[in-house]
Amino acid sequence: MTNILVWNEYGNKPAEDAVYPGGLHKAIAAFLQKNKDFSVTTATLDDEGCGLKKETLDKTDVLVYWAHCRHHELPDDVAAAVRDAVHRGMGVVFLHSAHKSKPFMWLTGSSGSLKWREAAERERIWVTDPTHPIAQGLPETFALEHEEMYGEYFDIPKPDSVIFTGWFEGGNVFRSGVTFTRGYGKIFYFQPGHETFGAFYDKNVQKIIENAVRFTKRNVLLTQLDCPNETESKEPIAKKS
Ligand code: ZN
């Protein structure tokens, strides 16, 4: 069973509620829950401990993270807990505007800045790493009729893989789906998902997020190893006195 926490900053957002009643985290959880091997919970910024307490993160195999206007409200110690949980093996799927969240910028060591245009543009997404597990079951290309333009240059370190590349009708291109590895944790960033355009109802987007959860989920074998966050090394297991 894969334990998934779908986290959304949420708050008082009538425009988001108009497209995703109760918040987009509910819509994401709803399609993930159709997988019998997924156990899905949700949390928001206004929950106790921002919904991201260390004990919660320690039993989470994959955190799906969406945030936009309230990045600054996430306390530094909570952002650090997310970063450290990834180092210890928790997978994370950063969606859309999470590129400017503290956990994303701290994990990638970048500003996460990009070109941006808030307009309902048609986006065509191309699979640019067809052998990658996150691309399995996807067509070579598909379109989203309305998405917010995110364009290059996207300030990120060189990704492990550029699985999806987006082209917008305004002419811009973007590395729309990229992976990183940090510590024992796998990271996937995916660009579609503006809160008023309904991308999370798209079957291809849903398939990508499902694949990303399977790809990034905590690897039990790896987490049995010493944790890279430990400041003091433990006694070697095989040591005999
Ligand atoms: Zn947006």
mmCIF file of C-alpha atoms and ligand atoms in Angstrom:
data_model
loop_
_atom_site.group_PDB
_atom_site.id
_atom_site.type_symbol
_atom_site.label_atom_id
_atom_site.label_comp_id
_atom_site.label_asym_id
_atom_site.label_seq_id
_atom_site.Cartn_x
_atom_site.Cartn_y
_atom_site.Cartn_z
ATOM 1 C CA MET A 1 0.000 0.000 0.000
ATOM 2 C CA THR A 2 1.327 3.434 -0.927
ATOM 3 C CA ASN A 3 0.464 6.162 1.592
ATOM 4 C CA ILE A 4 -0.187 9.424 -0.246
ATOM 5 C CA LEU A 5 -0.750 12.844 1.306
ATOM 6 C CA VAL A 6 -2.323 15.376 -1.072
ATOM 7 C CA TRP A 7 -1.524 18.814 0.314
ATOM 8 C CA ASN A 8 -2.984 22.120 -0.868
ATOM 9 C CA GLU A 9 -2.462 25.556 0.698
ATOM 10 C CA TYR A 10 -6.178 26.232 0.089
ATOM 11 C CA GLY A 11 -7.972 28.879 2.222
ATOM 12 C CA ASN A 12 -10.717 31.233 1.124
ATOM 13 C CA LYS A 13 -10.640 30.666 -2.636
ATOM 14 C CA PRO A 14 -14.022 31.073 -4.353
ATOM 15 C CA ALA A 15 -12.457 30.929 -7.853
ATOM 16 C CA GLU A 16 -10.833 27.580 -7.037
ATOM 17 C CA ASP A 17 -14.031 26.281 -5.412
ATOM 18 C CA ALA A 18 -15.967 27.153 -8.578
ATOM 19 C CA VAL A 19 -13.859 24.658 -10.549
ATOM 20 C CA TYR A 20 -12.870 22.272 -7.747
ATOM 21 C CA PRO A 21 -15.566 22.240 -5.027
ATOM 22 C CA GLY A 22 -13.845 21.979 -1.628
ATOM 23 C CA GLY A 23 -10.427 22.615 -3.207
ATOM 24 C CA LEU A 24 -8.289 20.991 -5.883
ATOM 25 C CA HIS A 25 -6.778 18.582 -3.309
ATOM 26 C CA LYS A 26 -10.198 16.891 -3.152
ATOM 27 C CA ALA A 27 -10.216 16.362 -6.928
ATOM 28 C CA ILE A 28 -6.672 14.959 -6.944
ATOM 29 C CA ALA A 29 -7.432 12.648 -4.014
ATOM 30 C CA ALA A 30 -10.612 11.458 -5.769
ATOM 31 C CA PHE A 31 -8.843 10.088 -8.849
ATOM 32 C CA LEU A 32 -5.886 8.714 -6.901
ATOM 33 C CA GLN A 33 -8.256 6.848 -4.576
ATOM 34 C CA LYS A 34 -9.506 4.774 -7.504
ATOM 35 C CA ASN A 35 -6.211 2.860 -7.322
ATOM 36 C CA LYS A 36 -6.664 -0.027 -4.876
ATOM 37 C CA ASP A 37 -2.991 0.094 -3.825
ATOM 38 C CA PHE A 38 -3.149 3.799 -2.874
ATOM 39 C CA SER A 39 -4.168 5.034 0.581
ATOM 40 C CA VAL A 40 -4.899 8.745 0.169
ATOM 41 C CA THR A 41 -5.337 11.505 2.764
ATOM 42 C CA THR A 42 -5.506 15.273 2.320
ATOM 43 C CA ALA A 43 -4.293 18.264 4.340
ATOM 44 C CA THR A 44 -4.150 22.035 3.971
ATOM 45 C CA LEU A 45 -2.049 24.918 5.279
ATOM 46 C CA ASP A 46 -4.706 25.821 7.845
ATOM 47 C CA ASP A 47 -4.605 22.379 9.491
ATOM 48 C CA GLU A 48 -2.759 21.943 12.787
ATOM 49 C CA GLY A 49 0.981 21.958 12.118
ATOM 50 C CA CYS A 50 0.120 23.017 8.551
ATOM 51 C CA GLY A 51 -0.873 19.382 8.027
ATOM 52 C CA LEU A 52 2.817 18.551 7.617
ATOM 53 C CA LYS A 53 3.973 17.369 11.053
ATOM 54 C CA LYS A 54 7.094 15.222 11.120
ATOM 55 C CA GLU A 55 5.143 12.162 12.287
ATOM 56 C CA THR A 56 2.754 12.628 9.343
ATOM 57 C CA LEU A 57 5.607 12.945 6.851
ATOM 58 C CA ASP A 58 7.382 9.896 8.294
ATOM 59 C CA LYS A 59 4.438 7.669 7.399
ATOM 60 C CA THR A 60 3.900 9.319 3.988
ATOM 61 C CA ASP A 61 5.351 7.531 0.958
ATOM 62 C CA VAL A 62 4.532 10.371 -1.460
ATOM 63 C CA LEU A 63 3.562 13.970 -0.767
ATOM 64 C CA VAL A 64 1.598 15.646 -3.591
ATOM 65 C CA TYR A 65 2.093 19.389 -3.055
ATOM 66 C CA TRP A 66 0.171 22.349 -4.536
ATOM 67 C CA ALA A 67 0.624 25.949 -3.402
ATOM 68 C CA HIS A 68 0.622 29.412 -4.933
ATOM 69 C CA CYS A 69 -0.366 32.595 -3.079
ATOM 70 C CA ARG A 70 0.532 31.470 0.440
ATOM 71 C CA HIS A 71 4.105 30.169 0.053
ATOM 72 C CA HIS A 72 5.339 32.720 2.598
ATOM 73 C CA GLU A 73 2.864 31.449 5.217
ATOM 74 C CA LEU A 74 4.572 28.071 5.425
ATOM 75 C CA PRO A 75 6.918 28.399 8.426
ATOM 76 C CA ASP A 76 10.586 27.692 7.781
ATOM 77 C CA ASP A 77 10.655 24.800 10.251
ATOM 78 C CA VAL A 78 7.765 23.080 8.437
ATOM 79 C CA ALA A 79 9.429 23.613 5.045
ATOM 80 C CA ALA A 80 12.623 22.158 6.517
ATOM 81 C CA ALA A 81 10.677 19.128 7.778
ATOM 82 C CA VAL A 82 9.395 18.498 4.240
ATOM 83 C CA ARG A 83 12.900 18.865 2.797
ATOM 84 C CA ASP A 84 14.373 16.525 5.418
ATOM 85 C CA ALA A 85 11.604 13.957 4.865
ATOM 86 C CA VAL A 86 12.524 13.862 1.165
ATOM 87 C CA HIS A 87 16.185 13.385 2.085
ATOM 88 C CA ARG A 88 15.054 10.421 4.210
ATOM 89 C CA GLY A 89 13.185 8.844 1.302
ATOM 90 C CA MET A 90 9.706 10.402 1.033
ATOM 91 C CA GLY A 91 8.725 11.016 -2.593
ATOM 92 C CA VAL A 92 7.271 14.371 -3.583
ATOM 93 C CA VAL A 93 5.217 15.509 -6.574
ATOM 94 C CA PHE A 94 5.293 19.292 -6.883
ATOM 95 C CA LEU A 95 2.394 20.623 -8.950
ATOM 96 C CA HIS A 96 2.148 23.837 -10.978
ATOM 97 C CA SER A 97 2.916 26.938 -8.855
ATOM 98 C CA ALA A 98 4.737 24.854 -6.232
ATOM 99 C CA HIS A 99 7.873 25.826 -8.181
ATOM 100 C CA LYS A 100 8.139 28.885 -5.899
ATOM 101 C CA SER A 101 7.469 27.016 -2.653
ATOM 102 C CA LYS A 102 10.171 26.839 0.002
ATOM 103 C CA PRO A 103 10.401 23.024 -0.152
ATOM 104 C CA PHE A 104 10.881 23.088 -3.963
ATOM 105 C CA MET A 105 13.453 25.886 -3.943
ATOM 106 C CA TRP A 106 15.339 24.408 -0.989
ATOM 107 C CA LEU A 107 15.405 20.889 -2.417
ATOM 108 C CA THR A 108 16.516 22.002 -5.875
ATOM 109 C CA GLY A 109 18.794 24.795 -4.655
ATOM 110 C CA SER A 110 17.331 27.176 -7.203
ATOM 111 C CA SER A 111 15.057 30.195 -7.445
ATOM 112 C CA GLY A 112 12.472 28.231 -9.437
ATOM 113 C CA SER A 113 11.777 31.393 -11.428
ATOM 114 C CA LEU A 114 10.197 31.217 -14.872
ATOM 115 C CA LYS A 115 8.327 33.261 -17.470
ATOM 116 C CA TRP A 116 4.635 33.521 -16.763
ATOM 117 C CA ARG A 117 1.450 34.793 -18.380
ATOM 118 C CA GLU A 118 -1.949 34.438 -16.733
ATOM 119 C CA ALA A 119 -4.120 33.780 -19.744
ATOM 120 C CA ALA A 120 -6.155 30.791 -20.853
ATOM 121 C CA GLU A 121 -3.796 29.467 -23.535
ATOM 122 C CA ARG A 122 -3.832 26.166 -25.339
ATOM 123 C CA GLU A 123 -0.905 24.003 -24.263
ATOM 124 C CA ARG A 124 0.411 21.024 -26.202
ATOM 125 C CA ILE A 125 2.455 18.613 -24.128
ATOM 126 C CA TRP A 126 4.985 16.298 -25.768
ATOM 127 C CA VAL A 127 6.522 13.195 -24.221
ATOM 128 C CA THR A 128 10.272 13.823 -24.461
ATOM 129 C CA ASP A 129 11.454 10.774 -22.483
ATOM 130 C CA PRO A 130 9.215 7.946 -23.741
ATOM 131 C CA THR A 131 10.994 5.151 -21.846
ATOM 132 C CA HIS A 132 10.542 6.841 -18.463
ATOM 133 C CA PRO A 133 8.071 5.118 -16.067
ATOM 134 C CA ILE A 134 6.109 8.377 -15.652
ATOM 135 C CA ALA A 135 5.430 8.461 -19.428
ATOM 136 C CA GLN A 136 3.974 4.950 -19.617
ATOM 137 C CA GLY A 137 0.448 4.720 -21.028
ATOM 138 C CA LEU A 138 0.543 8.306 -22.312
ATOM 139 C CA PRO A 139 0.101 9.304 -25.950
ATOM 140 C CA GLU A 140 3.051 10.886 -27.749
ATOM 141 C CA THR A 141 1.338 14.242 -27.346
ATOM 142 C CA PHE A 142 -1.865 15.703 -25.936
ATOM 143 C CA ALA A 143 -3.363 19.169 -25.529
ATOM 144 C CA LEU A 144 -4.930 21.108 -22.668
ATOM 145 C CA GLU A 145 -7.331 23.711 -24.058
ATOM 146 C CA HIS A 146 -6.813 26.168 -21.203
ATOM 147 C CA GLU A 147 -3.669 26.429 -19.130
ATOM 148 C CA GLU A 148 -1.579 29.191 -17.634
ATOM 149 C CA MET A 149 1.606 29.865 -19.601
ATOM 150 C CA TYR A 150 4.827 28.890 -17.829
ATOM 151 C CA GLY A 151 7.824 29.474 -20.101
ATOM 152 C CA GLU A 152 11.585 29.121 -20.243
ATOM 153 C CA TYR A 153 13.906 30.048 -18.857
ATOM 154 C CA PHE A 154 12.929 27.898 -15.869
ATOM 155 C CA ASP A 155 15.646 28.274 -13.233
ATOM 156 C CA ILE A 156 16.178 24.706 -12.050
ATOM 157 C CA PRO A 157 19.289 22.557 -11.874
ATOM 158 C CA LYS A 158 19.759 20.076 -14.703
ATOM 159 C CA PRO A 159 16.981 17.503 -14.120
ATOM 160 C CA ASP A 160 17.500 13.726 -14.010
ATOM 161 C CA SER A 161 14.910 13.504 -16.823
ATOM 162 C CA VAL A 162 12.821 15.928 -18.884
ATOM 163 C CA ILE A 163 9.812 13.677 -19.403
ATOM 164 C CA PHE A 164 7.366 16.266 -20.764
ATOM 165 C CA THR A 165 7.881 19.456 -22.736
ATOM 166 C CA GLY A 166 5.051 21.942 -23.153
ATOM 167 C CA TRP A 167 4.387 24.318 -26.047
ATOM 168 C CA PHE A 168 1.947 27.220 -25.644
ATOM 169 C CA GLU A 169 -0.020 28.913 -28.374
ATOM 170 C CA GLY A 170 1.674 32.189 -27.390
ATOM 171 C CA GLY A 171 4.935 30.645 -28.616
ATOM 172 C CA ASN A 172 6.671 29.761 -25.348
ATOM 173 C CA VAL A 173 8.085 26.353 -24.491
ATOM 174 C CA PHE A 174 8.638 24.830 -21.048
ATOM 175 C CA ARG A 175 10.156 21.767 -19.381
ATOM 176 C CA SER A 176 6.743 20.715 -18.048
ATOM 177 C CA GLY A 177 7.635 17.448 -16.339
ATOM 178 C CA VAL A 178 11.045 16.936 -14.730
ATOM 179 C CA THR A 179 12.580 14.664 -12.106
ATOM 180 C CA PHE A 180 15.297 15.124 -9.502
ATOM 181 C CA THR A 181 16.822 12.942 -6.793
ATOM 182 C CA ARG A 182 17.774 14.381 -3.415
ATOM 183 C CA GLY A 183 19.118 12.150 -0.653
ATOM 184 C CA TYR A 184 17.010 8.974 -0.781
ATOM 185 C CA GLY A 185 13.986 10.853 -2.135
ATOM 186 C CA LYS A 186 12.643 11.184 -5.658
ATOM 187 C CA ILE A 187 11.077 14.433 -6.875
ATOM 188 C CA PHE A 188 8.744 15.091 -9.817
ATOM 189 C CA TYR A 189 7.669 18.582 -10.855
ATOM 190 C CA PHE A 190 4.695 18.949 -13.232
ATOM 191 C CA GLN A 191 3.583 22.301 -14.662
ATOM 192 C CA PRO A 192 -0.169 22.030 -15.532
ATOM 193 C CA GLY A 193 -2.684 22.658 -12.761
ATOM 194 C CA HIS A 194 -3.783 26.286 -12.531
ATOM 195 C CA GLU A 195 -6.596 26.332 -9.973
ATOM 196 C CA THR A 196 -9.245 27.786 -12.296
ATOM 197 C CA PHE A 197 -8.615 25.787 -15.513
ATOM 198 C CA GLY A 198 -9.549 22.223 -14.542
ATOM 199 C CA ALA A 199 -6.386 20.333 -15.641
ATOM 200 C CA PHE A 200 -6.807 17.831 -12.803
ATOM 201 C CA TYR A 201 -9.945 16.496 -14.528
ATOM 202 C CA ASP A 202 -7.918 15.640 -17.658
ATOM 203 C CA LYS A 203 -7.366 11.870 -18.030
ATOM 204 C CA ASN A 204 -3.787 12.269 -19.275
ATOM 205 C CA VAL A 205 -2.882 14.594 -16.399
ATOM 206 C CA GLN A 206 -4.421 12.108 -13.962
ATOM 207 C CA LYS A 207 -2.391 9.277 -15.517
ATOM 208 C CA ILE A 208 0.814 11.305 -15.214
ATOM 209 C CA ILE A 209 0.198 12.051 -11.528
ATOM 210 C CA GLU A 210 -0.630 8.377 -10.834
ATOM 211 C CA ASN A 211 2.562 7.289 -12.618
ATOM 212 C CA ALA A 212 4.537 9.943 -10.733
ATOM 213 C CA VAL A 213 3.236 8.660 -7.393
ATOM 214 C CA ARG A 214 4.342 5.139 -8.303
ATOM 215 C CA PHE A 215 7.752 6.387 -9.484
ATOM 216 C CA THR A 216 8.535 8.654 -6.528
ATOM 217 C CA LYS A 217 7.115 6.519 -3.714
ATOM 218 C CA ARG A 218 9.373 5.785 -0.785
ATOM 219 C CA ASN A 219 11.746 2.937 -1.530
ATOM 220 C CA VAL A 220 11.683 0.652 1.499
ATOM 221 C CA LEU A 221 15.021 -0.939 0.698
ATOM 222 C CA LEU A 222 16.753 2.433 0.523
ATOM 223 C CA THR A 223 15.245 3.760 3.740
ATOM 224 C CA GLN A 224 16.691 0.805 5.614
ATOM 225 C CA LEU A 225 20.097 2.347 4.963
ATOM 226 C CA ASP A 226 21.619 5.018 7.168
ATOM 227 C CA CYS A 227 19.852 8.304 6.761
ATOM 228 C CA PRO A 228 21.844 11.106 5.080
ATOM 229 C CA ASN A 229 20.295 13.558 7.533
ATOM 230 C CA GLU A 230 21.921 11.935 10.534
ATOM 231 C CA THR A 231 24.528 14.292 11.913
ATOM 232 C CA GLU A 232 26.311 11.534 13.835
ATOM 233 C CA SER A 233 27.177 8.275 12.159
ATOM 234 C CA LYS A 234 25.779 5.141 13.762
ATOM 235 C CA GLU A 235 27.775 2.116 14.725
ATOM 236 C CA PRO A 236 28.190 -0.149 11.696
ATOM 237 C CA ILE A 237 25.599 -2.895 11.949
ATOM 238 C CA ALA A 238 28.099 -5.713 11.413
ATOM 239 C CA LYS A 239 30.618 -4.470 13.986
ATOM 240 C CA LYS A 240 31.569 -7.068 16.602
ATOM 241 C CA SER A 241 33.269 -6.212 19.888
HETATM 242 ZN ZN ZN B 1 -1.518 29.173 -11.714
#
